[in-house]
Amino acid sequence: MSAAWGPNMANAASKYATFPPRMTSEGIILHEDFQLPSFELVQKDLAKLRQMKATGPCYVAVRLEGNPNPSVLPLSLSWTATILDLFAWAIFVSPEDVAPELVEDVIFVLKIFVQGLQEGTDAQLEFLGYAWDPDDPAFTKSRLTNNTRFKLSSHLLNPTINRPGEALPYIKAIIEEESIYYAKHGKVLLSEDPYVYVLYGEALVYSNIYTEETRSVLEKFLQAAQGQQSARARHFAGALLQTRMHLSLVLLQLGVDPEEQKEHTQWSAKFLRRNPTFLFECDLKYILARPGAPPHPVLAALGGPKWLEELGESPRRITNLGRRCMCGLVQGPQTKLFRCVGCQSVLYCSRACQKKDWSAHKEFCRAEARRDALIKELQQKDPFAAQRAIDGKKWTSLNDERKVNAIKSALGVHRDPSRGRTHIVMQLVEYTPKHRDMQHKFRVAKCGVFHLEDVIPDIVRIAGWDTAWIRRKVQQMFDDIAAEDGFEDSVPMLEFRSGQGIEASLGCMLTSRGSMRRTEHNPNWRQDMNKGDPPAFYRLPSGVMDVEHIF
C-alpha cells in the first residue's frame, strides 16, 4: 500500500547522465517507466520558477476525467502543474545529490508540494500523475506527504542551510501521523522507525530549544536504539553518539541530573578521543561548535576549541580514518577489526567475511608470505635493504585519509565519477628512513593522472606483469565491488605505486557519493600527498600525457 507515481510524469521524464543523481522513493511505488527528469528539463523549469517568483504564479484550470467543467487547481498545485519536471526531480532525488546552488529552490518546491498534497483533491492529484492504492488511499497519500516532509527536513537541517526551526513542524507532523498509523496496527513508531526521533531531537537542539520535551525525545531514541538487535544497532551507531552528545548539552542547559549529564559527557569525550574519525569533521564541528549555540560540555571535556582545530592533523585520525574491513561496509570504530594472520595486512570484521574474501585474497596473502621469507634472508645479507622492505610493507598498509581525499581530487571524481574506472594515479615513491613516524618513512616523489589504457605498457615495464593479467586484475576489482551488497553508491579509484623498498602494487580504493558531497575538490591535492615538498609531475618512460585537467 504505497503511493504510486503515474505514467503522466513518466512520459515527461528522460534519462540523466551516465552517473545520474540517485532516486529515493521510500514506500512509494513508481511507474515502471519512471526516471528522474533530465537536468536539461529541470533547468528549464528552474528558469520558469524564478520568473514565477518575480511575477507571481497563475491559477491553472484542468479538465478532470468524467467532469465536463474545468477544475481550478489550488495555487500550490498550479505551481506543480506549471513546472512538473522540477517538482518530480525535487520529490524523488536523494537529498545528498542536490547541488548546493539548487538546495534553496528544492526547499521552496518541497514546501509547496506538501501544501498541495493537503489542499488538492485526489482527482486533481491523479491528473498531475499521482495514483493512490484503492485499498487504502489515505495511507498512501500520507506516506508520500511524510516522505516529502522528511526530505524537506533533511535539507533544512543541513549545516550549510542551518534552518532547523523551519524543519520542526514538518518532523512533528511525521511523528504524529506515523504514530497514529502504527497504533492502528498494534505497533509503536519508536520501535518501527526510531530515527525520526533523532531528526526531531536534532531539530530541537539545533534550534537552541533545551526543554524537557527535547530531553524526552532524545532519551526515547537512546532507549529504543540500545535495545535493537546488533545488526540494526550498528546502523544507529552514529546517531547514538550524536544523541549522547546532545543530551550532555541539554541536561547542562536544563540544570538537572548532573551525574547523568556527566556520564553522557565523559562517555562522548572518551569515544571521540579514541575514534576521532567516527563522524565527518564538518558534522562534528556543527555539533560541538555551532554558531549561536552555548558552549558544548563535550568540547570542553576534549580540551576546548583547540581539539577541533587540530582534528585534521591528529595522527590517530589520519591513520585510522581509512581502517575498514575488506567488505568496505564496516569501519573500525563500529566493530573491532582483526588482521589476516597470513599477511598481517588486510583487515576483516568477522571470520565469515574473511572466508568469503579468501578466493580473492589468497594470491596476495601467499605473495606476502613469500616476501616475509625473503626479508628474513635479506636481514643476514643487507640489514638496510631488509629494514627498507619491512618499512615498505608497513607503510603500504597504512590508511591515510588525507591521501585518499587527494586521490579523489587528483582523479576528478567529484566532477566525473566515471574517471575512477578509466583513469589511474601513478606514483613513484622513495624511502626516507630518517623520519620516526611510519607514515612518513616513504614519500611520493612523483605522481600523475593518466588514462589507464595509456599506461598499461608502463606498468608492464615497471612491475614485470603481463598485460592480460593487469586487465583481468582491474576487471576483477570492479566485479568484486559490483558483487557486494551496499556498493551501489561506491566510486572506485585506481592507483599504482612503485619504488625502491616496496612491491609494485595496483590497487583500487573506494569512495562514495555521500563522501564526495562532504569533501570539496582540492586543486592543491599534491600538498596532501607528503609531509613537506609535494610530489613532482611524473613523466613516464612511454611519454604518455598527464590528463588530470582534461575532461
XYZ file of C-alpha atoms in Angstrom:
551
model
C 0.000 0.000 0.000
C 2.116 2.843 -1.261
C 1.669 5.998 -3.249
C 2.165 5.500 -6.967
C 3.656 7.900 -9.489
C 1.581 7.573 -12.632
C 2.520 7.442 -16.327
C 1.841 11.152 -16.974
C 5.157 12.129 -15.401
C 6.916 9.042 -16.724
C 6.264 10.224 -20.269
C 7.806 13.606 -19.478
C 10.913 12.110 -17.888
C 14.136 11.207 -19.628
C 17.424 9.672 -18.569
C 20.017 11.850 -16.961
C 23.762 11.490 -17.481
C 25.931 8.397 -17.190
C 26.036 8.954 -13.427
C 22.577 10.316 -12.563
C 21.597 11.558 -9.128
C 20.168 8.747 -7.033
C 16.422 8.384 -6.867
C 14.863 7.600 -3.484
C 11.208 6.734 -3.083
C 10.811 5.045 0.291
C 7.373 3.446 0.481
C 6.280 4.874 -2.875
C 5.596 2.641 -5.855
C 6.793 4.388 -9.005
C 5.581 3.653 -12.516
C 7.959 1.129 -14.083
C 8.991 3.631 -16.785
C 9.688 6.490 -14.399
C 13.086 8.143 -14.441
C 14.231 11.336 -12.816
C 13.702 14.177 -15.294
C 16.860 15.155 -17.145
C 18.781 18.069 -15.776
C 18.097 19.954 -19.006
C 14.364 19.772 -18.255
C 15.000 20.708 -14.642
C 16.996 23.758 -15.715
C 14.134 24.931 -17.940
C 11.736 24.631 -15.013
C 14.176 26.452 -12.743
C 14.080 29.396 -15.138
C 10.257 29.287 -15.042
C 10.323 29.088 -11.240
C 12.439 32.209 -10.911
C 10.208 34.065 -13.345
C 7.095 32.969 -11.423
C 8.669 34.119 -8.159
C 9.192 37.547 -9.703
C 5.785 37.941 -11.381
C 3.623 35.661 -9.242
C 2.046 32.332 -10.274
C -1.239 31.985 -12.141
C -4.076 29.631 -11.278
C -4.307 26.651 -13.638
C -7.612 25.099 -14.738
C -7.755 21.479 -15.934
C -10.454 19.126 -17.191
C -10.752 16.094 -14.964
C -11.981 12.745 -16.217
C -15.772 12.450 -16.040
C -16.263 16.151 -15.346
C -17.109 18.451 -18.296
C -16.454 21.587 -16.251
C -12.914 22.894 -15.762
C -11.412 22.377 -12.316
C -9.286 25.217 -10.978
C -6.277 23.858 -9.133
C -5.324 25.437 -5.802
C -2.352 27.752 -6.111
C 0.018 25.150 -4.657
C -0.918 22.620 -7.348
C -0.889 25.336 -10.007
C 2.820 25.738 -9.235
C 3.199 21.969 -9.574
C 1.333 21.810 -12.894
C 3.449 24.596 -14.390
C 6.862 23.128 -13.508
C 6.153 19.391 -13.316
C 9.714 18.267 -14.066
C 11.276 20.329 -11.297
C 8.703 19.047 -8.802
C 9.285 15.419 -9.825
C 13.042 15.862 -9.550
C 12.883 17.586 -6.148
C 10.478 14.991 -4.718
C 12.376 11.885 -5.788
C 16.060 12.876 -5.893
C 18.240 11.856 -2.953
C 18.848 14.931 -0.742
C 22.593 14.236 -0.750
C 22.683 14.561 -4.544
C 21.184 18.044 -4.739
C 23.898 20.532 -5.719
C 24.386 23.325 -3.144
C 23.243 26.009 -5.578
C 19.903 24.196 -6.062
C 19.034 23.436 -2.437
C 17.050 26.630 -1.805
C 14.939 26.063 -4.929
C 14.319 22.452 -3.882
C 13.267 23.580 -0.386
C 10.815 26.060 -1.927
C 9.340 23.386 -4.207
C 9.003 20.763 -1.466
C 7.202 23.202 0.830
C 4.690 23.961 -1.920
C 4.234 20.264 -2.680
C 3.433 19.403 0.952
C 0.828 22.156 0.864
C -0.541 20.871 -2.456
C -0.967 17.351 -1.095
C -3.102 18.784 1.693
C -5.130 21.198 -0.461
C -5.698 19.204 -3.650
C -8.396 16.625 -4.281
C -7.495 13.058 -5.182
C -8.814 13.664 -8.714
C -6.616 16.737 -9.156
C -3.535 14.952 -7.860
C -4.222 11.943 -10.068
C -4.446 14.263 -13.076
C -0.942 15.513 -12.233
C 0.400 11.968 -12.188
C -0.344 10.588 -8.738
C -2.408 7.458 -8.210
C -3.499 6.055 -4.860
C -3.866 2.473 -3.734
C -7.660 1.915 -3.852
C -7.451 -0.303 -0.753
C -6.034 2.478 1.413
C -5.804 5.827 -0.416
C -5.483 7.855 2.790
C -2.400 5.955 3.921
C -0.631 6.061 0.565
C -1.240 9.789 0.299
C 0.066 10.218 3.853
C 3.186 8.196 3.043
C 4.040 10.431 0.074
C 3.378 13.510 2.210
C 5.634 12.297 5.010
C 8.415 11.271 2.637
C 8.318 14.779 1.199
C 8.367 16.260 4.707
C 11.333 14.061 5.572
C 13.367 15.206 2.561
C 12.432 18.811 3.210
C 13.565 18.477 6.832
C 16.848 16.865 5.753
C 17.617 19.890 3.590
C 16.673 22.367 6.317
C 18.864 20.549 8.868
C 21.878 20.546 6.541
C 24.637 22.534 8.321
C 25.133 24.712 5.242
C 21.417 25.669 5.273
C 21.050 25.683 9.084
C 17.332 26.420 9.408
C 16.284 23.771 11.952
C 13.378 25.840 13.258
C 11.647 25.551 9.885
C 12.053 21.769 9.971
C 10.360 21.331 13.363
C 6.674 21.448 12.274
C 7.322 19.031 9.404
C 9.066 16.455 11.605
C 6.431 16.807 14.312
C 3.711 16.149 11.717
C 5.545 12.998 10.588
C 5.680 11.684 14.163
C 2.009 12.441 14.795
C 0.705 10.830 11.596
C 3.015 7.810 11.642
C 2.253 7.170 15.323
C -1.477 7.007 14.541
C -0.881 4.623 11.643
C 1.293 2.207 13.635
C -1.076 2.328 16.615
C -3.904 1.133 14.345
C -1.792 -1.924 13.553
C -0.796 -2.597 17.143
C 2.726 -1.251 16.693
C 4.762 1.624 18.085
C 6.558 4.159 15.883
C 9.527 4.297 18.244
C 10.172 0.589 17.677
C 9.483 0.619 13.943
C 11.305 3.821 12.963
C 13.271 5.345 15.859
C 15.360 7.504 13.537
C 12.550 10.062 13.144
C 13.041 10.859 16.839
C 16.715 11.569 16.157
C 15.672 14.014 13.468
C 13.222 15.745 15.805
C 15.711 15.867 18.671
C 18.390 17.350 16.405
C 15.983 19.990 15.108
C 15.165 20.994 18.697
C 18.809 21.117 19.793
C 19.948 22.991 16.687
C 17.111 25.486 17.312
C 18.570 26.036 20.815
C 15.401 24.642 22.402
C 16.566 22.957 25.601
C 13.391 21.719 27.269
C 12.064 18.580 28.916
C 10.491 17.719 25.557
C 13.929 17.820 23.914
C 15.330 15.592 26.634
C 12.412 13.178 26.356
C 12.724 12.843 22.571
C 16.455 12.144 22.738
C 16.123 9.657 25.596
C 13.348 7.803 23.781
C 15.642 7.213 20.825
C 18.551 6.251 23.069
C 16.489 3.604 24.843
C 14.990 2.276 21.601
C 18.307 2.106 19.728
C 20.163 0.443 22.588
C 17.518 -2.272 22.598
C 17.870 -3.026 18.885
C 19.413 -6.228 17.614
C 23.154 -5.929 16.949
C 22.879 -5.651 13.152
C 20.398 -2.805 13.342
C 22.154 -1.187 16.299
C 25.261 -0.828 14.126
C 23.135 1.187 11.704
C 22.325 3.584 14.553
C 25.905 3.867 15.852
C 26.444 7.413 14.596
C 23.034 8.555 15.810
C 23.716 7.046 19.248
C 26.922 9.040 19.601
C 25.253 12.271 18.477
C 22.302 11.684 20.808
C 24.556 11.288 23.833
C 26.417 14.452 22.855
C 23.096 16.310 22.543
C 21.910 15.011 25.927
C 25.126 16.226 27.531
C 24.296 19.750 26.359
C 20.543 19.599 27.022
C 20.907 18.377 30.612
C 23.508 21.052 31.307
C 21.208 23.769 29.965
C 18.283 22.399 31.987
C 20.440 22.264 35.112
C 19.169 18.810 36.067
C 20.627 15.356 36.777
C 24.301 16.392 36.950
C 25.531 12.804 37.325
C 23.689 11.677 34.202
C 24.920 14.760 32.346
C 28.482 13.992 33.426
C 28.146 10.385 32.288
C 26.992 11.431 28.780
C 29.804 13.985 28.585
C 32.560 11.627 29.671
C 31.298 8.774 27.502
C 31.164 11.004 24.409
C 34.564 12.583 25.037
C 36.216 9.212 25.650
C 34.679 7.778 22.490
C 35.806 10.744 20.361
C 39.349 10.646 21.736
C 39.601 7.013 20.724
C 37.643 7.401 17.481
C 38.028 10.976 16.197
C 37.253 9.667 12.712
C 33.816 8.285 13.530
C 31.875 11.349 12.345
C 32.621 13.576 9.400
C 34.666 16.554 10.560
C 32.075 19.059 9.302
C 29.315 17.288 11.292
C 31.452 17.146 14.413
C 32.172 20.868 14.241
C 28.491 21.629 13.705
C 27.525 19.660 16.818
C 30.290 20.923 19.103
C 30.864 24.489 17.893
C 27.686 25.601 16.150
C 27.437 29.409 15.778
C 24.906 30.820 18.234
C 24.889 27.730 20.452
C 26.037 27.714 24.103
C 29.482 26.229 24.858
C 29.324 22.453 24.487
C 30.396 20.411 27.529
C 31.783 17.600 25.378
C 34.086 20.026 23.569
C 35.220 21.395 26.940
C 35.968 17.842 28.106
C 38.038 17.287 24.960
C 40.163 20.337 25.696
C 38.217 23.114 24.030
C 38.268 24.582 20.500
C 41.934 23.639 20.075
C 40.910 19.966 19.871
C 38.715 20.730 16.869
C 41.384 22.898 15.251
C 43.935 20.099 15.495
C 41.493 17.393 14.483
C 42.626 17.151 10.872
C 46.260 16.697 11.959
C 45.558 14.082 14.633
C 47.831 11.063 13.976
C 45.080 8.735 15.168
C 42.599 10.401 12.817
C 44.971 10.301 9.858
C 45.946 6.651 10.221
C 42.633 5.224 11.399
C 40.006 7.009 9.318
C 40.504 4.602 6.459
C 40.518 1.459 8.640
C 37.785 -0.629 7.091
C 37.043 -4.279 6.661
C 37.758 -5.634 3.185
C 33.992 -5.817 2.688
C 34.032 -1.999 2.779
C 30.871 -1.838 4.877
C 32.311 -1.801 8.396
C 34.637 0.820 9.860
C 36.929 0.267 12.802
C 35.056 2.193 15.482
C 31.846 0.308 14.724
C 33.332 -3.156 15.030
C 36.699 -4.409 16.233
C 38.716 -5.415 13.181
C 41.428 -8.080 13.043
C 44.272 -8.696 10.600
C 44.726 -11.707 8.380
C 47.189 -13.995 10.186
C 48.958 -14.883 6.946
C 49.865 -11.457 5.582
C 49.158 -9.183 8.576
C 47.990 -6.540 6.095
C 44.296 -6.952 5.363
C 41.554 -6.179 7.908
C 38.336 -8.128 8.476
C 35.258 -7.606 10.618
C 34.411 -11.314 11.052
C 35.608 -14.824 10.228
C 32.699 -15.175 7.816
C 33.804 -12.049 5.970
C 37.380 -13.338 5.802
C 36.223 -16.711 4.479
C 34.128 -15.034 1.797
C 37.133 -12.967 0.655
C 39.654 -15.820 0.634
C 39.386 -16.686 -3.069
C 40.255 -13.095 -3.962
C 42.803 -12.639 -1.164
C 44.778 -15.887 -1.257
C 47.115 -14.895 -4.119
C 48.077 -11.667 -2.345
C 48.349 -13.420 1.018
C 50.729 -16.092 -0.292
C 52.823 -13.471 -2.063
C 53.127 -11.559 1.214
C 54.226 -14.728 2.990
C 56.932 -15.282 0.346
C 58.046 -11.673 0.742
C 58.339 -12.102 4.521
C 60.567 -15.117 3.961
C 62.785 -13.134 1.598
C 63.039 -10.301 4.124
C 64.311 -12.748 6.751
C 67.014 -13.905 4.337
C 67.851 -10.308 3.447
C 68.346 -9.379 7.108
C 71.501 -11.522 7.122
C 72.916 -10.053 3.899
C 71.780 -6.408 3.799
C 70.159 -5.087 7.012
C 69.415 -1.661 5.464
C 67.570 -3.188 2.500
C 65.729 -5.541 4.856
C 64.590 -2.658 7.075
C 63.502 -0.731 3.983
C 61.406 -3.711 2.892
C 59.873 -4.048 6.379
C 59.057 -0.342 6.486
C 57.669 -0.542 2.962
C 55.241 -3.268 3.946
C 54.062 -1.315 6.983
C 53.800 1.949 5.050
C 51.701 0.483 2.255
C 49.251 -0.941 4.810
C 48.588 2.452 6.434
C 45.314 4.227 5.807
C 45.774 7.972 5.382
C 42.501 9.786 4.799
C 44.306 12.888 3.550
C 45.847 10.859 0.748
C 42.505 9.233 -0.031
C 40.975 12.688 -0.421
C 43.974 13.748 -2.502
C 43.387 10.806 -4.858
C 39.720 11.825 -5.177
C 40.739 15.308 -6.221
C 43.527 14.085 -8.493
C 41.162 11.834 -10.448
C 38.439 14.490 -10.547
C 35.707 12.079 -9.467
C 33.818 14.962 -7.847
C 33.165 16.233 -11.360
C 33.003 12.901 -13.196
C 32.768 9.689 -11.110
C 33.384 7.540 -14.209
C 37.045 8.610 -14.145
C 37.511 6.258 -11.205
C 37.188 3.384 -13.689
C 39.025 4.839 -16.675
C 41.869 6.810 -15.066
C 44.646 5.950 -12.643
C 47.023 7.808 -10.313
C 50.606 6.657 -10.951
C 53.034 7.150 -8.043
C 56.793 6.779 -7.692
C 57.840 6.616 -4.037
C 61.199 6.952 -2.290
C 62.470 5.806 1.100
C 63.011 8.455 3.807
C 64.314 6.409 6.767
C 65.173 9.400 8.986
C 61.506 10.004 9.773
C 60.456 8.330 13.023
C 56.757 8.405 12.089
C 55.934 5.361 9.958
C 53.542 7.457 7.931
C 56.476 9.466 6.590
C 59.013 6.650 6.110
C 58.254 6.913 2.394
C 57.209 9.896 0.329
C 55.612 10.182 -3.087
C 58.411 11.642 -5.201
C 56.422 11.847 -8.430
C 52.820 11.276 -9.407
C 50.354 11.960 -12.181
C 46.906 11.166 -13.545
C 46.660 9.107 -16.718
C 44.223 7.121 -18.822
C 44.512 3.522 -17.627
C 44.845 2.125 -21.144
C 47.661 4.567 -21.933
C 49.859 3.445 -19.028
C 49.457 -0.332 -19.185
C 52.762 -0.614 -21.146
C 54.487 1.433 -18.417
C 53.036 -0.788 -15.680
C 54.259 -3.858 -17.586
C 57.743 -2.314 -17.849
C 57.898 -1.266 -14.175
C 56.265 -4.268 -12.487
C 57.017 -7.022 -14.978
C 53.395 -8.115 -15.114
C 51.580 -9.448 -18.146
C 49.195 -7.083 -19.980
C 46.346 -9.581 -19.881
C 46.882 -10.124 -16.147
C 46.662 -6.374 -15.482
C 43.349 -6.137 -17.343
C 41.990 -9.189 -15.503
C 43.119 -7.722 -12.180
C 41.322 -4.420 -12.821
C 38.168 -6.147 -14.017
C 38.197 -8.470 -11.009
C 38.399 -5.492 -8.652
C 35.413 -3.879 -10.369
C 33.498 -7.185 -10.358
C 34.149 -7.655 -6.642
C 32.719 -4.199 -5.973
C 29.628 -4.894 -8.068
C 29.032 -8.235 -6.338
C 28.901 -6.803 -2.828
C 25.701 -5.540 -1.242
C 25.871 -1.893 -0.251
C 28.200 -0.813 -3.063
C 25.577 0.768 -5.342
C 26.827 4.168 -4.205
C 30.538 3.359 -4.454
C 33.038 5.013 -6.771
C 36.288 3.062 -7.363
C 39.637 4.862 -7.621
C 42.663 3.167 -9.205
C 46.264 3.768 -8.155
C 49.652 2.217 -8.984
C 52.660 2.581 -6.686
C 56.257 1.548 -7.223
C 59.696 2.416 -5.895
C 62.697 1.055 -4.074
C 61.742 -0.868 -0.963
C 58.112 -1.518 -1.823
C 56.457 -4.086 -4.013
C 54.794 -2.616 -7.093
C 51.075 -2.557 -6.386
C 47.933 -1.967 -8.412
C 45.063 -1.140 -6.092
C 41.522 0.111 -6.000
C 40.249 2.393 -3.244
C 36.580 3.149 -2.724
C 34.783 6.367 -2.028
C 31.086 7.186 -2.128
C 28.909 9.936 -3.472
C 27.964 10.826 0.073
C 31.631 11.248 0.962
C 32.268 13.352 -2.134
C 29.376 15.613 -1.203
C 31.087 16.259 2.124
C 34.637 16.797 0.835
C 35.301 19.525 -1.676
C 37.562 19.083 -4.675
C 41.030 20.295 -3.740
C 43.039 21.668 -6.696
C 46.150 21.654 -4.469
C 45.840 17.954 -3.681
C 49.581 17.332 -4.198
C 50.259 19.192 -0.934
C 48.458 16.388 0.935
C 50.475 13.553 -0.605
C 53.566 14.193 1.550
C 54.841 15.923 4.627
C 56.970 18.692 3.173
C 57.536 19.104 -0.533
C 54.723 17.927 -2.823
C 55.471 15.285 -5.463
C 56.753 16.380 -8.845
C 54.937 15.605 -12.075
C 55.522 12.038 -13.231
C 56.929 11.760 -16.742
C 56.573 8.110 -17.634
C 59.043 6.287 -19.925
C 56.394 5.968 -22.640
C 55.857 9.731 -22.675
C 52.057 9.497 -22.334
C 50.271 12.711 -21.408
C 49.050 13.573 -17.919
C 45.279 14.095 -18.201
C 44.416 15.495 -14.765
C 42.833 18.617 -16.264
C 41.406 17.049 -19.418
C 37.746 16.052 -19.047
